[in-house]
Structure formats: structure tokens, C-alpha cells
Amino acid sequence: MLLSLFLLNPHLHTLIYNPQNYTIQLETNGVITLKNINLLNNDFLAKITTLEQEANVIQQTLGTATQVIGGLQQQIDVINDELNRQIHFRGYYLLNTDIQNLPNSANGDFAISAESGTVWMYDQNWYNSGDIVPELVTSASNATPLADSGTGVV
């Protein structure tokens, strides 16, 4: 059984009939075979090509935008890391090794160690400054300072 296919030409708005170019063959086992398909006119192919090119441009633009966003995210991460490092007082720690293992240390950071009772400073590496923790310093005298007499002398 041979069926003919009619094609509507969008420019002429008429049916074009050519059984040699547009045929469908229906076999007895139910298989449909298309033969000599020339269904697409040049205008339609040009539109498809143009749309495909536009889609490629959009894909390239999205790829570039994704790269820019990735670069900005890396810069934000660097800034956040640096902000985290700018915290100078790192806290009170039980052991000296806890201080030495602090992550993201920056020059000028300091921490207080309960183990040594001293202030630790960071300058490329953590080191014990030898300064006694201010809360542990005892005053040199038990005497109470005199109140100001109004003359500016204590």
C-alpha cells in the first residue's frame, strides 16, 4: 500500500503534490517507510540554522558568565579568609600546642595560654612572648593610692 503525502507551501498557501518526493510506504507487517523526504524548504532550514547559531551564542555567553561568577566567588572566598585571619585576639587556650595549631593565623594575632600563663604572639609562627598574662600580674604595692586633692597630685 502506497500513500502519498501532501505538503503545504507556506508562501503559496497551496498544496504541492509530488508522489516521487513525498511517499510513505505501509508494509503488511505494520512498518511505515518514508522515502525521498524533501519536506523542509530552504526558508525553514535557514530559520533552523539561525536559531541554532543563536543558541550557540547564548551557550557561549552563559559559559562566560559562569566563569565570571566562579572567579568572583574565588575572590569572595579570599576576602572572607583574610577577614577571618584579621581577628587578632584568638582567645584563651589550655595548652600551648592548641595555640600553635590555630588555623588561619595572621601577623599580630595573640592568644593566652593557661599552661604557661603567658601571652603567645604570631609573627610567621606562634611564639611564647614571655609576657605574663595581665590578670596574673600582682601589683607592686598593697598601698591604696591617695585620692586627688584637686591640685592634680595623687
PDB file of N, CA and C in Angstrom, residues 30-96:
ATOM      1  N   GLY A  30       3.085  -3.780   9.226  1.00  0.00           N
ATOM      2  CA  GLY A  30       2.815  -2.583  10.019  1.00  0.00           C
ATOM      3  C   GLY A  30       3.940  -1.570  10.037  1.00  0.00           C
ATOM      4  N   VAL A  31       5.063  -1.842   9.365  1.00  0.00           N
ATOM      5  CA  VAL A  31       6.194  -0.920   9.347  1.00  0.00           C
ATOM      6  C   VAL A  31       5.929   0.163   8.307  1.00  0.00           C
ATOM      7  N   ILE A  32       6.127   1.419   8.713  1.00  0.00           N
ATOM      8  CA  ILE A  32       5.966   2.541   7.792  1.00  0.00           C
ATOM      9  C   ILE A  32       7.350   2.973   7.339  1.00  0.00           C
ATOM     10  N   THR A  33       7.549   3.096   6.035  1.00  0.00           N
ATOM     11  CA  THR A  33       8.821   3.525   5.474  1.00  0.00           C
ATOM     12  C   THR A  33       8.625   4.869   4.791  1.00  0.00           C
ATOM     13  N   LEU A  34       9.482   5.835   5.125  1.00  0.00           N
ATOM     14  CA  LEU A  34       9.458   7.139   4.469  1.00  0.00           C
ATOM     15  C   LEU A  34      10.491   7.115   3.363  1.00  0.00           C
ATOM     16  N   LYS A  35      10.129   7.644   2.200  1.00  0.00           N
ATOM     17  CA  LYS A  35      11.025   7.568   1.056  1.00  0.00           C
ATOM     18  C   LYS A  35      11.180   8.952   0.434  1.00  0.00           C
ATOM     19  N   ASN A  36      12.452   9.341   0.143  1.00  0.00           N
ATOM     20  CA  ASN A  36      12.744  10.596  -0.551  1.00  0.00           C
ATOM     21  C   ASN A  36      12.095  11.796   0.137  1.00  0.00           C
ATOM     22  N   ILE A  37      12.410  11.978   1.377  1.00  0.00           N
ATOM     23  CA  ILE A  37      11.782  13.058   2.127  1.00  0.00           C
ATOM     24  C   ILE A  37      12.461  14.384   1.799  1.00  0.00           C
ATOM     25  N   ASN A  38      11.723  15.308   1.238  1.00  0.00           N
ATOM     26  CA  ASN A  38      12.168  16.675   0.972  1.00  0.00           C
ATOM     27  C   ASN A  38      11.133  17.629   1.565  1.00  0.00           C
ATOM     28  N   LEU A  39      10.800  17.419   2.804  1.00  0.00           N
ATOM     29  CA  LEU A  39       9.710  18.167   3.418  1.00  0.00           C
ATOM     30  C   LEU A  39      10.113  19.574   3.841  1.00  0.00           C
ATOM     31  N   LEU A  40      11.402  19.800   4.059  1.00  0.00           N
ATOM     32  CA  LEU A  40      11.847  21.085   4.585  1.00  0.00           C
ATOM     33  C   LEU A  40      12.260  22.001   3.451  1.00  0.00           C
ATOM     34  N   ASN A  41      11.635  23.176   3.382  1.00  0.00           N
ATOM     35  CA  ASN A  41      12.062  24.111   2.346  1.00  0.00           C
ATOM     36  C   ASN A  41      13.251  24.916   2.852  1.00  0.00           C
ATOM     37  N   ASN A  42      13.893  25.665   1.970  1.00  0.00           N
ATOM     38  CA  ASN A  42      15.117  26.394   2.313  1.00  0.00           C
ATOM     39  C   ASN A  42      14.894  27.461   3.367  1.00  0.00           C
ATOM     40  N   ASP A  43      13.740  28.134   3.340  1.00  0.00           N
ATOM     41  CA  ASP A  43      13.455  29.160   4.350  1.00  0.00           C
ATOM     42  C   ASP A  43      13.422  28.552   5.746  1.00  0.00           C
ATOM     43  N   PHE A  44      12.774  27.417   5.845  1.00  0.00           N
ATOM     44  CA  PHE A  44      12.674  26.756   7.145  1.00  0.00           C
ATOM     45  C   PHE A  44      14.053  26.301   7.626  1.00  0.00           C
ATOM     46  N   LEU A  45      14.859  25.758   6.718  1.00  0.00           N
ATOM     47  CA  LEU A  45      16.214  25.334   7.078  1.00  0.00           C
ATOM     48  C   LEU A  45      17.059  26.523   7.513  1.00  0.00           C
ATOM     49  N   ALA A  46      16.895  27.657   6.837  1.00  0.00           N
ATOM     50  CA  ALA A  46      17.646  28.857   7.214  1.00  0.00           C
ATOM     51  C   ALA A  46      17.249  29.321   8.615  1.00  0.00           C
ATOM     52  N   LYS A  47      15.955  29.239   8.915  1.00  0.00           N
ATOM     53  CA  LYS A  47      15.488  29.628  10.252  1.00  0.00           C
ATOM     54  C   LYS A  47      16.063  28.696  11.321  1.00  0.00           C
ATOM     55  N   ILE A  48      16.077  27.414  11.027  1.00  0.00           N
ATOM     56  CA  ILE A  48      16.646  26.447  11.978  1.00  0.00           C
ATOM     57  C   ILE A  48      18.128  26.737  12.192  1.00  0.00           C
ATOM     58  N   THR A  49      18.850  27.008  11.112  1.00  0.00           N
ATOM     59  CA  THR A  49      20.280  27.313  11.211  1.00  0.00           C
ATOM     60  C   THR A  49      20.508  28.568  12.038  1.00  0.00           C
ATOM     61  N   THR A  50      19.700  29.601  11.793  1.00  0.00           N
ATOM     62  CA  THR A  50      19.822  30.851  12.555  1.00  0.00           C
ATOM     63  C   THR A  50      19.550  30.611  14.037  1.00  0.00           C
ATOM     64  N   LEU A  51      18.497  29.863  14.332  1.00  0.00           N
ATOM     65  CA  LEU A  51      18.180  29.563  15.736  1.00  0.00           C
ATOM     66  C   LEU A  51      19.284  28.749  16.399  1.00  0.00           C
ATOM     67  N   GLU A  52      19.861  27.822  15.650  1.00  0.00           N
ATOM     68  CA  GLU A  52      20.955  27.021  16.185  1.00  0.00           C
ATOM     69  C   GLU A  52      22.166  27.902  16.497  1.00  0.00           C
ATOM     70  N   GLN A  53      22.461  28.848  15.605  1.00  0.00           N
ATOM     71  CA  GLN A  53      23.578  29.766  15.842  1.00  0.00           C
ATOM     72  C   GLN A  53      23.307  30.652  17.056  1.00  0.00           C
ATOM     73  N   GLU A  54      22.069  31.137  17.165  1.00  0.00           N
ATOM     74  CA  GLU A  54      21.711  31.958  18.326  1.00  0.00           C
ATOM     75  C   GLU A  54      21.818  31.152  19.618  1.00  0.00           C
ATOM     76  N   ALA A  55      21.406  29.899  19.574  1.00  0.00           N
ATOM     77  CA  ALA A  55      21.519  29.038  20.754  1.00  0.00           C
ATOM     78  C   ALA A  55      22.983  28.840  21.133  1.00  0.00           C
ATOM     79  N   ASN A  56      23.857  28.696  20.134  1.00  0.00           N
ATOM     80  CA  ASN A  56      25.291  28.551  20.413  1.00  0.00           C
ATOM     81  C   ASN A  56      25.856  29.810  21.051  1.00  0.00           C
ATOM     82  N   VAL A  57      25.424  30.986  20.560  1.00  0.00           N
ATOM     83  CA  VAL A  57      25.885  32.249  21.146  1.00  0.00           C
ATOM     84  C   VAL A  57      25.426  32.351  22.597  1.00  0.00           C
ATOM     85  N   ILE A  58      24.176  31.973  22.849  1.00  0.00           N
ATOM     86  CA  ILE A  58      23.657  32.010  24.224  1.00  0.00           C
ATOM     87  C   ILE A  58      24.439  31.053  25.112  1.00  0.00           C
ATOM     88  N   GLN A  59      24.742  29.868  24.599  1.00  0.00           N
ATOM     89  CA  GLN A  59      25.531  28.904  25.374  1.00  0.00           C
ATOM     90  C   GLN A  59      26.909  29.459  25.703  1.00  0.00           C
ATOM     91  N   GLN A  60      27.554  30.095  24.732  1.00  0.00           N
ATOM     92  CA  GLN A  60      28.878  30.675  24.970  1.00  0.00           C
ATOM     93  C   GLN A  60      28.790  31.798  25.993  1.00  0.00           C
ATOM     94  N   THR A  61      27.743  32.626  25.887  1.00  0.00           N
ATOM     95  CA  THR A  61      27.558  33.722  26.837  1.00  0.00           C
ATOM     96  C   THR A  61      27.348  33.175  28.243  1.00  0.00           C
ATOM     97  N   LEU A  62      26.540  32.131  28.357  1.00  0.00           N
ATOM     98  CA  LEU A  62      26.321  31.514  29.666  1.00  0.00           C
ATOM     99  C   LEU A  62      27.608  30.917  30.211  1.00  0.00           C
ATOM    100  N   GLY A  63      28.396  30.310  29.338  1.00  0.00           N
ATOM    101  CA  GLY A  63      29.676  29.751  29.777  1.00  0.00           C
ATOM    102  C   GLY A  63      30.592  30.834  30.303  1.00  0.00           C
ATOM    103  N   THR A  64      30.642  31.970  29.599  1.00  0.00           N
ATOM    104  CA  THR A  64      31.472  33.095  30.042  1.00  0.00           C
ATOM    105  C   THR A  64      30.961  33.638  31.368  1.00  0.00           C
ATOM    106  N   ALA A  65      29.638  33.800  31.481  1.00  0.00           N
ATOM    107  CA  ALA A  65      29.053  34.309  32.724  1.00  0.00           C
ATOM    108  C   ALA A  65      29.340  33.363  33.882  1.00  0.00           C
ATOM    109  N   THR A  66      29.273  32.074  33.633  1.00  0.00           N
ATOM    110  CA  THR A  66      29.566  31.091  34.678  1.00  0.00           C
ATOM    111  C   THR A  66      31.016  31.200  35.125  1.00  0.00           C
ATOM    112  N   GLN A  67      31.927  31.411  34.176  1.00  0.00           N
ATOM    113  CA  GLN A  67      33.342  31.577  34.529  1.00  0.00           C
ATOM    114  C   GLN A  67      33.545  32.842  35.351  1.00  0.00           C
ATOM    115  N   VAL A  68      32.874  33.921  34.973  1.00  0.00           N
ATOM    116  CA  VAL A  68      32.993  35.182  35.715  1.00  0.00           C
ATOM    117  C   VAL A  68      32.471  34.999  37.135  1.00  0.00           C
ATOM    118  N   ILE A  69      31.335  34.334  37.266  1.00  0.00           N
ATOM    119  CA  ILE A  69      30.769  34.092  38.597  1.00  0.00           C
ATOM    120  C   ILE A  69      31.728  33.242  39.422  1.00  0.00           C
ATOM    121  N   GLY A  70      32.321  32.224  38.806  1.00  0.00           N
ATOM    122  CA  GLY A  70      33.297  31.392  39.516  1.00  0.00           C
ATOM    123  C   GLY A  70      34.487  32.204  39.987  1.00  0.00           C
ATOM    124  N   GLY A  71      34.975  33.109  39.122  1.00  0.00           N
ATOM    125  CA  GLY A  71      36.095  33.976  39.503  1.00  0.00           C
ATOM    126  C   GLY A  71      35.727  34.901  40.646  1.00  0.00           C
ATOM    127  N   LEU A  72      34.526  35.466  40.597  1.00  0.00           N
ATOM    128  CA  LEU A  72      34.069  36.343  41.685  1.00  0.00           C
ATOM    129  C   LEU A  72      33.933  35.561  42.989  1.00  0.00           C
ATOM    130  N   GLN A  73      33.433  34.327  42.903  1.00  0.00           N
ATOM    131  CA  GLN A  73      33.296  33.506  44.109  1.00  0.00           C
ATOM    132  C   GLN A  73      34.659  33.234  44.730  1.00  0.00           C
ATOM    133  N   GLN A  74      35.669  32.993  43.891  1.00  0.00           N
ATOM    134  CA  GLN A  74      37.020  32.775  44.411  1.00  0.00           C
ATOM    135  C   GLN A  74      37.535  34.029  45.105  1.00  0.00           C
ATOM    136  N   GLN A  75      37.270  35.200  44.527  1.00  0.00           N
ATOM    137  CA  GLN A  75      37.705  36.451  45.154  1.00  0.00           C
ATOM    138  C   GLN A  75      36.989  36.673  46.482  1.00  0.00           C
ATOM    139  N   ILE A  76      35.703  36.345  46.531  1.00  0.00           N
ATOM    140  CA  ILE A  76      34.948  36.470  47.780  1.00  0.00           C
ATOM    141  C   ILE A  76      35.524  35.532  48.831  1.00  0.00           C
ATOM    142  N   ASP A  77      35.869  34.316  48.434  1.00  0.00           N
ATOM    143  CA  ASP A  77      36.466  33.360  49.373  1.00  0.00           C
ATOM    144  C   ASP A  77      37.788  33.886  49.928  1.00  0.00           C
ATOM    145  N   VAL A  78      38.608  34.497  49.062  1.00  0.00           N
ATOM    146  CA  VAL A  78      39.886  35.062  49.508  1.00  0.00           C
ATOM    147  C   VAL A  78      39.640  36.181  50.515  1.00  0.00           C
ATOM    148  N   ILE A  79      38.673  37.052  50.223  1.00  0.00           N
ATOM    149  CA  ILE A  79      38.351  38.153  51.140  1.00  0.00           C
ATOM    150  C   ILE A  79      37.849  37.611  52.471  1.00  0.00           C
ATOM    151  N   ASN A  80      36.964  36.619  52.431  1.00  0.00           N
ATOM    152  CA  ASN A  80      36.452  36.028  53.676  1.00  0.00           C
ATOM    153  C   ASN A  80      37.568  35.382  54.486  1.00  0.00           C
ATOM    154  N   ASP A  81      38.473  34.688  53.804  1.00  0.00           N
ATOM    155  CA  ASP A  81      39.610  34.082  54.512  1.00  0.00           C
ATOM    156  C   ASP A  81      40.454  35.154  55.188  1.00  0.00           C
ATOM    157  N   GLU A  82      40.702  36.239  54.472  1.00  0.00           N
ATOM    158  CA  GLU A  82      41.519  37.311  55.040  1.00  0.00           C
ATOM    159  C   GLU A  82      40.802  37.976  56.213  1.00  0.00           C
ATOM    160  N   LEU A  83      39.489  38.167  56.101  1.00  0.00           N
ATOM    161  CA  LEU A  83      38.729  38.735  57.225  1.00  0.00           C
ATOM    162  C   LEU A  83      38.799  37.822  58.445  1.00  0.00           C
ATOM    163  N   ASN A  84      38.700  36.526  58.205  1.00  0.00           N
ATOM    164  CA  ASN A  84      38.807  35.573  59.316  1.00  0.00           C
ATOM    165  C   ASN A  84      40.182  35.641  59.967  1.00  0.00           C
ATOM    166  N   ARG A  85      41.191  35.914  59.161  1.00  0.00           N
ATOM    167  CA  ARG A  85      42.551  35.975  59.694  1.00  0.00           C
ATOM    168  C   ARG A  85      42.809  37.273  60.451  1.00  0.00           C
ATOM    169  N   GLN A  86      42.011  38.304  60.241  1.00  0.00           N
ATOM    170  CA  GLN A  86      42.267  39.603  60.841  1.00  0.00           C
ATOM    171  C   GLN A  86      41.826  39.697  62.299  1.00  0.00           C
ATOM    172  N   ILE A  87      41.230  38.673  62.834  1.00  0.00           N
ATOM    173  CA  ILE A  87      40.854  38.666  64.247  1.00  0.00           C
ATOM    174  C   ILE A  87      42.142  38.489  65.042  1.00  0.00           C
ATOM    175  N   HIS A  88      42.515  39.519  65.816  1.00  0.00           N
ATOM    176  CA  HIS A  88      43.826  39.464  66.460  1.00  0.00           C
ATOM    177  C   HIS A  88      43.824  38.700  67.784  1.00  0.00           C
ATOM    178  N   PHE A  89      42.858  38.925  68.645  1.00  0.00           N
ATOM    179  CA  PHE A  89      42.843  38.158  69.891  1.00  0.00           C
ATOM    180  C   PHE A  89      42.162  36.836  69.605  1.00  0.00           C
ATOM    181  N   ARG A  90      42.919  35.764  69.759  1.00  0.00           N
ATOM    182  CA  ARG A  90      42.416  34.451  69.384  1.00  0.00           C
ATOM    183  C   ARG A  90      41.788  33.696  70.542  1.00  0.00           C
ATOM    184  N   GLY A  91      41.968  34.190  71.771  1.00  0.00           N
ATOM    185  CA  GLY A  91      41.282  33.569  72.896  1.00  0.00           C
ATOM    186  C   GLY A  91      42.220  32.976  73.928  1.00  0.00           C
ATOM    187  N   TYR A  92      41.602  32.316  74.902  1.00  0.00           N
ATOM    188  CA  TYR A  92      42.315  31.635  75.985  1.00  0.00           C
ATOM    189  C   TYR A  92      42.370  30.148  75.651  1.00  0.00           C
ATOM    190  N   TYR A  93      43.555  29.553  75.816  1.00  0.00           N
ATOM    191  CA  TYR A  93      43.721  28.140  75.485  1.00  0.00           C
ATOM    192  C   TYR A  93      44.401  27.418  76.630  1.00  0.00           C
ATOM    193  N   LEU A  94      44.018  26.164  76.821  1.00  0.00           N
ATOM    194  CA  LEU A  94      44.565  25.359  77.901  1.00  0.00           C
ATOM    195  C   LEU A  94      46.021  24.997  77.627  1.00  0.00           C
ATOM    196  N   LEU A  95      46.326  24.580  76.413  1.00  0.00           N
ATOM    197  CA  LEU A  95      47.669  24.093  76.096  1.00  0.00           C
ATOM    198  C   LEU A  95      48.369  24.979  75.066  1.00  0.00           C
ATOM    199  N   ASN A  96      49.693  25.031  75.168  1.00  0.00           N
ATOM    200  CA  ASN A  96      50.493  25.773  74.192  1.00  0.00           C
ATOM    201  C   ASN A  96      50.320  25.198  72.783  1.00  0.00           C
TER     202      ASN A  96
END
